[in-house]
mmCIF file of C-alpha atoms in Angstrom:
data_model
loop_
_atom_site.group_PDB
_atom_site.id
_atom_site.type_symbol
_atom_site.label_atom_id
_atom_site.label_comp_id
_atom_site.label_asym_id
_atom_site.label_seq_id
_atom_site.Cartn_x
_atom_site.Cartn_y
_atom_site.Cartn_z
ATOM 1 C CA MET H 30 12.854 64.833 -23.919
ATOM 2 C CA PRO H 31 9.425 64.943 -22.207
ATOM 3 C CA GLY H 32 7.819 64.285 -25.588
ATOM 4 C CA GLY H 33 10.080 61.363 -26.477
ATOM 5 C CA ILE H 34 13.276 60.828 -28.432
ATOM 6 C CA ALA H 35 14.295 63.601 -30.820
ATOM 7 C CA ALA H 36 17.249 64.111 -33.158
ATOM 8 C CA GLY H 37 19.640 67.014 -33.605
ATOM 9 C CA VAL H 38 18.765 68.600 -30.253
ATOM 10 C CA ARG H 39 20.576 71.692 -29.034
ATOM 11 C CA ILE H 40 20.590 72.227 -25.249
ATOM 12 C CA ASP H 41 21.464 75.748 -24.164
ATOM 13 C CA VAL H 42 22.771 76.138 -20.624
ATOM 14 C CA ALA H 43 23.457 79.105 -18.358
ATOM 15 C CA ASP H 44 24.067 79.312 -14.607
ATOM 16 C CA GLY H 45 23.500 75.612 -14.129
ATOM 17 C CA ARG H 46 20.067 75.599 -15.771
ATOM 18 C CA ILE H 47 18.729 74.636 -19.174
ATOM 19 C CA THR H 48 17.721 77.835 -20.932
ATOM 20 C CA GLY H 49 16.542 76.305 -24.181
ATOM 21 C CA VAL H 50 15.941 72.961 -25.901
ATOM 22 C CA THR H 51 15.661 72.950 -29.696
ATOM 23 C CA ALA H 52 15.176 69.868 -31.861
ATOM 24 C CA GLY H 53 16.494 69.715 -35.417
ATOM 25 C CA ALA H 54 19.211 72.286 -34.743
ATOM 26 C CA PRO H 55 22.512 72.462 -36.658
ATOM 27 C CA ARG H 56 25.565 71.121 -34.870
ATOM 28 C CA ALA H 57 27.413 73.741 -32.863
ATOM 29 C CA GLY H 58 29.199 74.071 -29.527
ATOM 30 C CA THR H 59 30.010 70.837 -27.693
ATOM 31 C CA VAL H 60 28.728 67.937 -29.794
ATOM 32 C CA LEU H 61 27.483 64.925 -27.819
ATOM 33 C CA ALA H 62 27.219 61.931 -30.137
ATOM 34 C CA GLY H 63 24.823 59.251 -28.949
ATOM 35 C CA LEU H 64 21.651 59.337 -26.876
ATOM 36 C CA THR H 65 21.418 62.067 -24.246
ATOM 37 C CA LEU H 66 19.218 61.418 -21.214
ATOM 38 C CA PRO H 67 18.451 63.262 -18.001
ATOM 39 C CA GLY H 68 21.037 62.368 -15.378
ATOM 40 C CA PHE H 69 20.043 59.492 -13.117
ATOM 41 C CA ALA H 70 19.278 59.859 -9.414
ATOM 42 C CA ASN H 71 20.903 57.530 -6.905
ATOM 43 C CA GLY H 72 18.212 57.457 -4.242
ATOM 44 C CA HIS H 73 20.059 55.418 -1.630
ATOM 45 C CA SER H 74 23.781 55.077 -0.991
ATOM 46 C CA HIS H 75 26.056 53.960 1.818
ATOM 47 C CA ALA H 76 29.350 55.178 0.355
ATOM 48 C CA PHE H 77 31.591 53.310 2.770
ATOM 49 C CA HIS H 78 30.050 49.938 1.863
ATOM 50 C CA ARG H 79 31.958 50.200 -1.433
ATOM 51 C CA ALA H 80 34.993 48.884 0.431
ATOM 52 C CA LEU H 81 33.182 45.544 0.886
ATOM 53 C CA ARG H 82 32.859 44.895 -2.858
ATOM 54 C CA GLY H 83 34.502 41.635 -3.861
ATOM 55 C CA ARG H 84 35.350 40.836 -0.226
ATOM 56 C CA THR H 85 32.147 39.224 1.054
ATOM 57 C CA HIS H 86 30.764 37.442 -2.026
ATOM 58 C CA HIS H 87 32.156 34.038 -1.018
ATOM 59 C CA GLU H 88 30.600 34.017 2.451
ATOM 60 C CA ARG H 89 27.564 31.951 3.313
ATOM 61 C CA GLY H 90 24.970 33.320 5.707
ATOM 62 C CA THR H 91 22.392 36.107 5.700
ATOM 63 C CA PHE H 92 22.091 39.851 5.736
ATOM 64 C CA TRP H 93 22.796 39.717 9.472
ATOM 65 C CA THR H 94 26.124 37.910 9.061
ATOM 66 C CA TRP H 95 27.108 40.315 6.260
ATOM 67 C CA ARG H 96 26.299 43.174 8.648
ATOM 68 C CA GLU H 97 29.094 42.064 10.990
ATOM 69 C CA ARG H 98 31.657 42.630 8.217
ATOM 70 C CA MET H 99 30.090 46.001 7.489
ATOM 71 C CA TYR H 100 30.372 47.007 11.158
ATOM 72 C CA ALA H 101 34.039 45.984 11.192
ATOM 73 C CA LEU H 102 34.611 48.324 8.257
ATOM 74 C CA ALA H 103 32.674 51.187 9.861
ATOM 75 C CA ALA H 104 34.915 50.989 12.931
ATOM 76 C CA ARG H 105 37.978 51.782 10.777
ATOM 77 C CA LEU H 106 36.818 55.058 9.250
ATOM 78 C CA ASP H 107 37.585 58.615 10.310
ATOM 79 C CA PRO H 108 36.766 61.907 8.522
ATOM 80 C CA ASP H 109 39.949 61.886 6.422
ATOM 81 C CA SER H 110 39.689 58.296 5.230
ATOM 82 C CA TYR H 111 35.942 58.685 4.703
ATOM 83 C CA TYR H 112 36.557 61.695 2.459
ATOM 84 C CA ARG H 113 39.115 59.848 0.345
ATOM 85 C CA LEU H 114 36.937 56.753 -0.047
ATOM 86 C CA ALA H 115 33.724 58.687 -0.755
ATOM 87 C CA ARG H 116 35.433 60.907 -3.325
ATOM 88 C CA GLY H 117 36.302 57.826 -5.353
ATOM 89 C CA VAL H 118 32.835 56.321 -4.899
ATOM 90 C CA TYR H 119 31.072 59.505 -6.008
ATOM 91 C CA ALA H 120 33.335 59.779 -9.036
ATOM 92 C CA GLU H 121 32.384 56.206 -9.927
ATOM 93 C CA MET H 122 28.721 57.187 -9.647
ATOM 94 C CA VAL H 123 29.015 60.001 -12.192
ATOM 95 C CA LEU H 124 30.897 57.685 -14.535
ATOM 96 C CA GLY H 125 28.005 55.231 -14.092
ATOM 97 C CA GLY H 126 25.310 57.749 -15.062
ATOM 98 C CA TYR H 127 24.256 59.345 -11.759
ATOM 99 C CA THR H 128 24.191 63.124 -11.323
ATOM 100 C CA SER H 129 22.728 63.234 -7.801
ATOM 101 C CA VAL H 130 22.947 60.956 -4.787
ATOM 102 C CA GLY H 131 21.097 60.579 -1.515
ATOM 103 C CA GLU H 132 23.636 59.460 1.082
ATOM 104 C CA PHE H 133 21.965 57.553 3.930
ATOM 105 C CA HIS H 134 24.462 58.774 6.504
ATOM 106 C CA TYR H 135 24.642 57.315 9.990
ATOM 107 C CA LEU H 136 28.394 57.111 10.656
ATOM 108 C CA HIS H 137 28.381 60.274 12.748
ATOM 109 C CA HIS H 138 30.838 60.060 15.644
ATOM 110 C CA ALA H 139 34.251 58.739 16.645
ATOM 111 C CA PRO H 140 34.653 55.183 17.950
ATOM 112 C CA GLY H 141 32.755 54.683 21.186
ATOM 113 C CA GLY H 142 30.301 57.409 20.248
ATOM 114 C CA LYS H 143 32.427 60.409 21.240
ATOM 115 C CA PRO H 144 31.583 63.409 19.024
ATOM 116 C CA TYR H 145 34.327 64.895 16.898
ATOM 117 C CA ALA H 146 35.326 68.506 17.595
ATOM 118 C CA ASP H 147 32.995 69.316 14.719
ATOM 119 C CA PRO H 148 29.976 67.073 15.469
ATOM 120 C CA ASN H 149 29.270 66.918 11.722
ATOM 121 C CA ALA H 150 32.837 66.135 10.665
ATOM 122 C CA MET H 151 31.834 62.911 8.918
ATOM 123 C CA GLY H 152 28.978 64.603 7.074
ATOM 124 C CA GLU H 153 31.270 67.443 6.054
ATOM 125 C CA ALA H 154 33.716 64.872 4.670
ATOM 126 C CA LEU H 155 30.923 63.567 2.452
ATOM 127 C CA ARG H 156 29.983 67.093 1.373
ATOM 128 C CA GLN H 157 33.545 67.809 0.271
ATOM 129 C CA ALA H 158 33.915 64.431 -1.416
ATOM 130 C CA ALA H 159 30.784 64.985 -3.492
ATOM 131 C CA ALA H 160 31.817 68.533 -4.423
ATOM 132 C CA ASP H 161 35.244 67.326 -5.547
ATOM 133 C CA ALA H 162 33.689 64.481 -7.550
ATOM 134 C CA GLY H 163 31.141 66.767 -9.239
ATOM 135 C CA ILE H 164 27.882 65.164 -8.061
ATOM 136 C CA ARG H 165 24.884 66.710 -6.308
ATOM 137 C CA LEU H 166 24.597 65.384 -2.753
ATOM 138 C CA THR H 167 21.680 65.209 -0.375
ATOM 139 C CA LEU H 168 22.920 64.158 3.041
ATOM 140 C CA LEU H 169 20.118 62.007 4.410
ATOM 141 C CA ASP H 170 21.306 62.455 7.957
ATOM 142 C CA THR H 171 20.102 59.367 9.773
ATOM 143 C CA CYS H 172 18.671 59.023 13.246
ATOM 144 C CA TYR H 173 19.967 55.737 14.693
ATOM 145 C CA LEU H 174 19.383 55.345 18.432
ATOM 146 C CA ALA H 175 19.079 51.636 19.260
ATOM 147 C CA GLY H 176 20.686 48.316 18.414
ATOM 148 C CA GLY H 177 17.242 46.772 18.002
ATOM 149 C CA ILE H 178 13.815 47.245 19.512
ATOM 150 C CA GLY H 179 14.477 47.769 23.197
ATOM 151 C CA VAL H 180 18.209 47.043 22.752
ATOM 152 C CA GLU H 181 21.013 49.485 23.585
ATOM 153 C CA PRO H 182 23.556 50.233 20.830
ATOM 154 C CA ASP H 183 26.637 48.018 20.837
ATOM 155 C CA GLU H 184 30.235 49.279 20.631
ATOM 156 C CA VAL H 185 30.138 50.002 16.888
ATOM 157 C CA GLN H 186 26.570 51.307 16.883
ATOM 158 C CA ARG H 187 27.445 53.950 19.469
ATOM 159 C CA ARG H 188 29.200 55.760 16.615
ATOM 160 C CA PHE H 189 25.801 56.048 14.939
ATOM 161 C CA SER H 190 23.764 57.346 17.871
ATOM 162 C CA ASP H 191 23.083 60.864 19.126
ATOM 163 C CA GLY H 192 21.257 59.500 22.162
ATOM 164 C CA SER H 193 17.836 60.904 21.293
ATOM 165 C CA ALA H 194 15.921 62.247 18.334
ATOM 166 C CA ALA H 195 16.083 65.736 19.866
ATOM 167 C CA ALA H 196 19.888 65.579 20.058
ATOM 168 C CA TRP H 197 20.002 64.249 16.495
ATOM 169 C CA ALA H 198 17.885 67.202 15.297
ATOM 170 C CA SER H 199 20.083 69.679 17.132
ATOM 171 C CA ARG H 200 23.215 68.356 15.432
ATOM 172 C CA VAL H 201 21.606 68.270 11.981
ATOM 173 C CA ALA H 202 20.473 71.879 12.372
ATOM 174 C CA GLU H 203 24.139 72.913 12.248
ATOM 175 C CA LEU H 204 24.543 71.643 8.666
ATOM 176 C CA LYS H 205 24.361 74.405 6.063
ATOM 177 C CA GLU H 206 23.247 73.840 2.495
ATOM 178 C CA ASP H 207 24.992 75.173 -0.586
ATOM 179 C CA ALA H 208 24.595 75.016 -4.359
ATOM 180 C CA GLY H 209 25.465 71.321 -4.615
ATOM 181 C CA PHE H 210 24.572 70.143 -1.113
ATOM 182 C CA ARG H 211 21.206 69.674 0.536
ATOM 183 C CA VAL H 212 20.116 68.106 3.803
ATOM 184 C CA GLY H 213 17.326 65.599 4.293
ATOM 185 C CA ALA H 214 16.479 63.218 7.092
ATOM 186 C CA ALA H 215 16.335 59.486 7.607
ATOM 187 C CA ILE H 216 14.988 57.058 10.159
ATOM 188 C CA HIS H 217 17.366 54.136 10.047
ATOM 189 C CA SER H 218 14.529 51.670 10.679
ATOM 190 C CA VAL H 219 11.782 50.924 13.182
ATOM 191 C CA ARG H 220 14.370 48.736 14.920
ATOM 192 C CA ALA H 221 16.781 51.621 15.453
ATOM 193 C CA VAL H 222 14.419 54.459 16.440
ATOM 194 C CA PRO H 223 11.954 53.912 19.308
ATOM 195 C CA ALA H 224 8.304 54.316 18.331
ATOM 196 C CA ASP H 225 7.794 57.321 20.605
ATOM 197 C CA GLN H 226 10.577 59.227 18.788
ATOM 198 C CA LEU H 227 9.726 58.401 15.170
ATOM 199 C CA SER H 228 7.687 61.555 14.617
ATOM 200 C CA GLU H 229 10.583 63.720 15.839
ATOM 201 C CA VAL H 230 12.676 62.768 12.798
ATOM 202 C CA ASP H 231 11.574 65.241 10.154
ATOM 203 C CA SER H 232 12.766 67.383 7.271
ATOM 204 C CA GLU H 233 11.249 69.978 4.976
ATOM 205 C CA ARG H 234 12.705 68.037 2.053
ATOM 206 C CA VAL H 235 12.468 64.247 2.328
ATOM 207 C CA VAL H 236 12.514 61.590 5.042
ATOM 208 C CA HIS H 237 13.924 58.181 4.115
ATOM 209 C CA VAL H 238 13.586 54.935 6.050
ATOM 210 C CA HIS H 239 14.769 51.356 5.630
ATOM 211 C CA LEU H 240 11.402 49.598 5.499
ATOM 212 C CA SER H 241 10.744 45.854 5.676
ATOM 213 C CA GLU H 242 14.036 44.950 4.048
ATOM 214 C CA GLN H 243 14.155 41.754 6.107
ATOM 215 C CA ARG H 244 11.446 39.403 7.345
ATOM 216 C CA GLY H 245 13.166 39.523 10.738
ATOM 217 C CA GLU H 246 12.425 43.246 10.969
ATOM 218 C CA ASN H 247 8.726 42.595 10.398
ATOM 219 C CA GLU H 248 8.672 39.843 13.008
ATOM 220 C CA GLN H 249 10.403 42.002 15.614
ATOM 221 C CA CYS H 250 8.047 44.917 14.944
ATOM 222 C CA GLN H 251 4.966 42.694 15.195
ATOM 223 C CA ALA H 252 6.218 41.202 18.456
ATOM 224 C CA ALA H 253 6.961 44.598 20.004
ATOM 225 C CA TYR H 254 4.127 46.746 18.663
ATOM 226 C CA GLY H 255 1.560 44.369 17.177
ATOM 227 C CA ARG H 256 1.927 46.151 13.822
ATOM 228 C CA THR H 257 3.939 45.952 10.636
ATOM 229 C CA PRO H 258 6.658 48.605 10.222
ATOM 230 C CA THR H 259 4.492 50.409 7.655
ATOM 231 C CA GLU H 260 1.498 50.408 9.995
ATOM 232 C CA LEU H 261 3.692 51.779 12.789
ATOM 233 C CA LEU H 262 4.957 54.643 10.608
ATOM 234 C CA HIS H 263 1.374 55.411 9.592
ATOM 235 C CA GLU H 264 0.197 55.396 13.193
ATOM 236 C CA ARG H 265 3.000 57.764 14.225
ATOM 237 C CA GLY H 266 2.238 60.252 11.444
ATOM 238 C CA VAL H 267 5.450 59.616 9.511
ATOM 239 C CA LEU H 268 3.837 58.201 6.375
ATOM 240 C CA THR H 269 3.437 61.320 4.198
ATOM 241 C CA ASP H 270 4.237 62.339 0.644
ATOM 242 C CA ARG H 271 7.776 63.240 1.799
ATOM 243 C CA LEU H 272 8.497 59.676 2.936
ATOM 244 C CA VAL H 273 10.769 57.453 0.852
ATOM 245 C CA ALA H 274 10.536 53.779 1.835
ATOM 246 C CA VAL H 275 13.849 52.127 0.998
ATOM 247 C CA HIS H 276 13.687 48.475 -0.102
ATOM 248 C CA ALA H 277 9.986 47.935 0.774
ATOM 249 C CA THR H 278 10.589 44.255 0.126
ATOM 250 C CA HIS H 279 8.371 42.292 2.509
ATOM 251 C CA LEU H 280 5.083 44.216 2.503
ATOM 252 C CA THR H 281 1.525 43.095 3.111
ATOM 253 C CA PRO H 282 -1.298 44.202 0.778
ATOM 254 C CA ALA H 283 -2.415 46.553 3.561
ATOM 255 C CA ASP H 284 1.094 48.050 3.723
ATOM 256 C CA ILE H 285 1.021 48.710 -0.014
ATOM 257 C CA GLY H 286 -2.347 50.412 0.336
ATOM 258 C CA LEU H 287 -1.102 52.667 3.136
ATOM 259 C CA LEU H 288 1.988 53.717 1.173
ATOM 260 C CA GLY H 289 -0.152 54.474 -1.878
ATOM 261 C CA ALA H 290 -2.738 56.440 0.092
ATOM 262 C CA GLY H 291 0.054 58.483 1.671
ATOM 263 C CA ARG H 292 1.555 59.279 -1.768
ATOM 264 C CA ALA H 293 4.902 58.002 -0.509
ATOM 265 C CA ARG H 294 7.830 56.915 -2.627
ATOM 266 C CA ALA H 295 9.681 53.591 -2.638
ATOM 267 C CA CYS H 296 13.365 53.285 -3.487
ATOM 268 C CA PHE H 297 14.399 49.855 -4.711
ATOM 269 C CA CYS H 298 18.071 48.822 -4.661
ATOM 270 C CA PRO H 299 17.995 45.690 -6.817
ATOM 271 C CA THR H 300 21.705 44.930 -7.095
ATOM 272 C CA THR H 301 22.184 45.126 -3.325
ATOM 273 C CA GLU H 302 18.966 43.255 -2.632
ATOM 274 C CA ARG H 303 20.285 40.465 -4.856
ATOM 275 C CA ASP H 304 23.716 40.532 -3.239
ATOM 276 C CA LEU H 305 22.300 40.251 0.277
ATOM 277 C CA GLY H 306 19.562 37.781 -0.594
ATOM 278 C CA ASP H 307 16.873 40.182 0.628
ATOM 279 C CA GLY H 308 14.169 39.114 -1.800
ATOM 280 C CA ILE H 309 12.205 40.817 -4.591
ATOM 281 C CA GLY H 310 9.889 43.645 -3.600
ATOM 282 C CA PRO H 311 6.418 44.304 -5.081
ATOM 283 C CA ALA H 312 7.452 47.092 -7.460
ATOM 284 C CA ARG H 313 4.512 46.821 -9.880
ATOM 285 C CA ALA H 314 1.948 46.525 -7.094
ATOM 286 C CA LEU H 315 3.359 49.618 -5.403
ATOM 287 C CA ARG H 316 3.322 51.603 -8.647
ATOM 288 C CA ASP H 317 -0.271 50.554 -9.319
ATOM 289 C CA ALA H 318 -1.208 51.705 -5.805
ATOM 290 C CA GLY H 319 0.137 55.195 -6.542
ATOM 291 C CA VAL H 320 3.603 54.872 -4.987
ATOM 292 C CA ARG H 321 6.311 56.636 -6.981
ATOM 293 C CA LEU H 322 9.376 54.475 -7.588
ATOM 294 C CA GLY H 323 13.074 55.209 -7.612
ATOM 295 C CA VAL H 324 16.333 53.281 -7.466
ATOM 296 C CA GLY H 325 19.560 53.376 -5.477
ATOM 297 C CA SER H 326 22.947 51.668 -5.380
ATOM 298 C CA ASP H 327 22.791 51.102 -1.596
ATOM 299 C CA SER H 328 25.886 49.032 -0.700
ATOM 300 C CA ASN H 329 27.574 50.010 -3.978
ATOM 301 C CA ALA H 330 28.297 46.369 -4.759
ATOM 302 C CA VAL H 331 27.353 47.602 -8.236
ATOM 303 C CA VAL H 332 27.436 51.246 -9.345
ATOM 304 C CA ASP H 333 25.576 51.378 -12.657
ATOM 305 C CA ALA H 334 22.449 53.467 -13.181
ATOM 306 C CA PHE H 335 21.319 51.359 -16.145
ATOM 307 C CA GLU H 336 21.668 48.031 -14.345
ATOM 308 C CA GLU H 337 19.781 49.345 -11.311
ATOM 309 C CA THR H 338 16.946 50.853 -13.355
ATOM 310 C CA ARG H 339 16.274 47.928 -15.679
ATOM 311 C CA ALA H 340 16.309 45.581 -12.694
ATOM 312 C CA LEU H 341 12.926 46.991 -11.658
ATOM 313 C CA GLU H 342 11.522 45.310 -14.750
ATOM 314 C CA LEU H 343 13.735 42.240 -14.812
ATOM 315 C CA ASP H 344 13.289 41.333 -11.151
ATOM 316 C CA ASP H 345 9.540 41.841 -11.401
ATOM 317 C CA ARG H 346 9.552 39.446 -14.357
ATOM 318 C CA LEU H 347 11.154 36.823 -12.134
ATOM 319 C CA ALA H 348 8.585 37.341 -9.391
ATOM 320 C CA SER H 349 5.542 37.444 -11.710
ATOM 321 C CA GLU H 350 6.755 35.152 -14.497
ATOM 322 C CA GLU H 351 5.558 37.784 -16.978
ATOM 323 C CA ARG H 352 7.338 40.252 -19.270
ATOM 324 C CA GLY H 353 6.511 43.876 -19.897
ATOM 325 C CA ARG H 354 5.889 44.833 -16.277
ATOM 326 C CA PHE H 355 7.009 48.450 -16.812
ATOM 327 C CA THR H 356 7.156 50.664 -19.871
ATOM 328 C CA ALA H 357 10.446 52.262 -20.859
ATOM 329 C CA GLY H 358 8.950 55.604 -19.844
ATOM 330 C CA GLU H 359 8.079 54.328 -16.380
ATOM 331 C CA LEU H 360 11.589 52.987 -15.930
ATOM 332 C CA LEU H 361 13.200 56.256 -17.002
ATOM 333 C CA GLU H 362 10.892 58.158 -14.657
ATOM 334 C CA ALA H 363 11.988 55.938 -11.776
ATOM 335 C CA GLY H 364 15.669 56.155 -12.651
ATOM 336 C CA THR H 365 15.633 59.961 -12.872
ATOM 337 C CA ASP H 366 13.461 60.813 -9.840
ATOM 338 C CA HIS H 367 15.706 63.452 -8.265
ATOM 339 C CA ALA H 368 12.806 64.791 -6.195
ATOM 340 C CA ALA H 369 13.190 61.670 -4.052
ATOM 341 C CA VAL H 370 16.500 63.092 -2.848
ATOM 342 C CA GLY H 371 15.455 66.720 -2.673
ATOM 343 C CA TRP H 372 16.403 67.977 -6.167
ATOM 344 C CA PRO H 373 12.999 68.369 -7.874
ATOM 345 C CA GLU H 374 14.434 70.722 -10.485
ATOM 346 C CA ALA H 375 16.538 67.909 -11.981
ATOM 347 C CA GLY H 376 15.544 64.928 -14.110
ATOM 348 C CA ARG H 377 14.076 66.582 -17.226
ATOM 349 C CA LEU H 378 15.500 67.941 -20.462
ATOM 350 C CA GLU H 379 13.392 71.073 -20.698
ATOM 351 C CA GLN H 380 13.771 74.810 -20.261
ATOM 352 C CA GLY H 381 14.178 75.815 -16.626
ATOM 353 C CA ALA H 382 15.294 72.395 -15.406
ATOM 354 C CA ALA H 383 18.688 71.761 -13.859
ATOM 355 C CA ALA H 384 21.368 71.218 -16.493
ATOM 356 C CA ASP H 385 22.106 67.617 -15.521
ATOM 357 C CA PHE H 386 22.346 65.076 -18.333
ATOM 358 C CA VAL H 387 24.351 62.101 -19.520
ATOM 359 C CA THR H 388 25.176 60.884 -23.016
ATOM 360 C CA VAL H 389 25.355 57.199 -23.858
ATOM 361 C CA GLY H 390 27.347 55.960 -26.820
ATOM 362 C CA LEU H 391 25.304 53.885 -29.259
ATOM 363 C CA ASP H 392 28.337 52.287 -30.868
ATOM 364 C CA SER H 393 29.711 49.999 -28.154
ATOM 365 C CA VAL H 394 29.487 46.209 -28.281
ATOM 366 C CA ARG H 395 26.519 46.501 -25.890
ATOM 367 C CA THR H 396 24.570 49.194 -27.720
ATOM 368 C CA ALA H 397 25.465 48.639 -31.386
ATOM 369 C CA GLY H 398 22.339 48.068 -33.452
ATOM 370 C CA ILE H 399 19.777 48.758 -30.713
ATOM 371 C CA GLU H 400 16.709 50.929 -31.042
ATOM 372 C CA PRO H 401 17.437 54.022 -28.935
ATOM 373 C CA SER H 402 14.215 53.449 -26.974
ATOM 374 C CA GLY H 403 15.746 50.199 -25.692
ATOM 375 C CA VAL H 404 18.842 51.829 -24.225
ATOM 376 C CA LEU H 405 17.867 51.039 -20.624
ATOM 377 C CA PHE H 406 17.923 47.340 -21.458
ATOM 378 C CA ALA H 407 21.168 47.379 -23.426
ATOM 379 C CA ALA H 408 23.580 49.982 -22.070
ATOM 380 C CA SER H 409 25.737 49.888 -18.976
ATOM 381 C CA GLY H 410 27.495 52.582 -17.027
ATOM 382 C CA ALA H 411 30.570 51.862 -19.147
ATOM 383 C CA ASP H 412 28.701 53.368 -22.115
ATOM 384 C CA VAL H 413 28.403 56.827 -20.515
ATOM 385 C CA THR H 414 30.614 59.055 -22.637
ATOM 386 C CA HIS H 415 29.682 62.441 -21.184
ATOM 387 C CA ALA H 416 28.075 63.679 -17.990
ATOM 388 C CA VAL H 417 27.056 67.261 -17.233
ATOM 389 C CA VAL H 418 26.083 68.303 -13.696
ATOM 390 C CA ALA H 419 24.759 71.802 -13.014
ATOM 391 C CA GLY H 420 26.020 72.829 -16.453
ATOM 392 C CA ARG H 421 29.571 71.618 -15.785
ATOM 393 C CA GLU H 422 31.106 68.868 -17.869
ATOM 394 C CA VAL H 423 32.234 66.279 -15.304
ATOM 395 C CA VAL H 424 32.803 63.324 -17.651
ATOM 396 C CA ARG H 425 34.203 63.728 -21.158
ATOM 397 C CA ASP H 426 34.864 60.831 -23.541
ATOM 398 C CA GLY H 427 34.363 58.378 -20.693
ATOM 399 C CA GLU H 428 36.980 60.019 -18.459
ATOM 400 C CA HIS H 429 36.282 61.805 -15.191
ATOM 401 C CA ARG H 430 37.592 65.365 -15.473
ATOM 402 C CA LEU H 431 37.793 66.165 -11.739
ATOM 403 C CA VAL H 432 39.182 62.965 -10.212
ATOM 404 C CA ASP H 433 42.224 61.505 -11.939
ATOM 405 C CA ARG H 434 41.956 57.723 -12.283
ATOM 406 C CA PRO H 435 39.173 57.027 -9.725
ATOM 407 C CA GLU H 436 40.000 53.318 -9.892
ATOM 408 C CA THR H 437 43.448 54.017 -8.489
ATOM 409 C CA VAL H 438 42.005 56.241 -5.771
ATOM 410 C CA LEU H 439 39.571 53.501 -4.730
ATOM 411 C CA ALA H 440 42.102 50.691 -4.819
ATOM 412 C CA LYS H 441 44.590 52.601 -2.688
ATOM 413 C CA GLU H 442 42.070 53.703 -0.079
ATOM 414 C CA ILE H 443 40.262 50.384 0.251
ATOM 415 C CA GLU H 444 43.518 48.478 0.651
ATOM 416 C CA ALA H 445 44.668 50.946 3.315
ATOM 417 C CA LEU H 446 41.395 50.553 5.228
ATOM 418 C CA TRP H 447 41.595 46.781 5.394
ATOM 419 C CA GLN H 448 45.257 46.877 6.428
ATOM 420 C CA SER H 449 44.660 49.387 9.238
#
């Protein structure tokens, strides 16, 4: 709870909200044995990348060579197959401890860039997939206009582009929110949105952007604009307290200062950043500068809220050669920052907050004998025994109640995609 770990806690829920939290209460109602935490927030996901898991690990190369495999996958998806794949991915997320997800969505149109009859058919597929899997979804609808600075989109990238930021905004305006679905915005990167259109990508909720994930991005931005990507966003008025900088790996000290002064957020995706060889971002320096941190599963090479959250500390240990870079409280705050994806009412076990929480068993081979305060360093997503989202029990005794055998769903759909 906000005051720390307590025993014998009763959580009363009505209409998707927590109506009361009482410590030292007698057991009654649904008994959750273990340690109950606020649900985790997945700040950055590309659901369709899940189909690459275990299929690219053996390849040498860089992020840019991996991207070619990702583009080949993107070319195979349509609204129906995207729904089936995403439903399995979102079910895996709840099983792994997440109760909300920000989907960085740029796969908008049919092959060649032709709009579907419903221009938001792909986004609607994601909405339905999340609803059926029982997770809160913020569709971070992404503006993606260019194949690089001054470069037209290629054949695959035409699926991503609306042609202009104004056309992007017009399409996004047709999306309607509901109880479990919200709409945010995203700038794919300073490579994919021309500088003179950056300020046109906006949202009343949050605006996400891939920022300095690769050194090549920084070099291209410097060559074209004479500025770092962060400096360009600042110059164009995009760097505000609604901005979430995803990755934020290769930053200068000046970049860190600008992000802190703007009260921005940074979303680290450690398991993907490891998988792609991106590098280790300056998490502690950003936090010290006033930047609020969060985590995301990004490519979904790993879907495990505990692994992603503790990696903030463990990766920073590698970079600094020091231990104790973050307190357990700071890590939990980062892992449960639902405001970063437009759900500020979630992430706390207190009266009035959204009734989103997960229970971790303390009797597995991973958690047996630990101090409960060390759960983020010991548990994995496999230790989640129960998950409640908006007051509804989505996971019970480690089994997803809405999607039967998600592993079978994923295996079938991924195999079909690669055979198509």
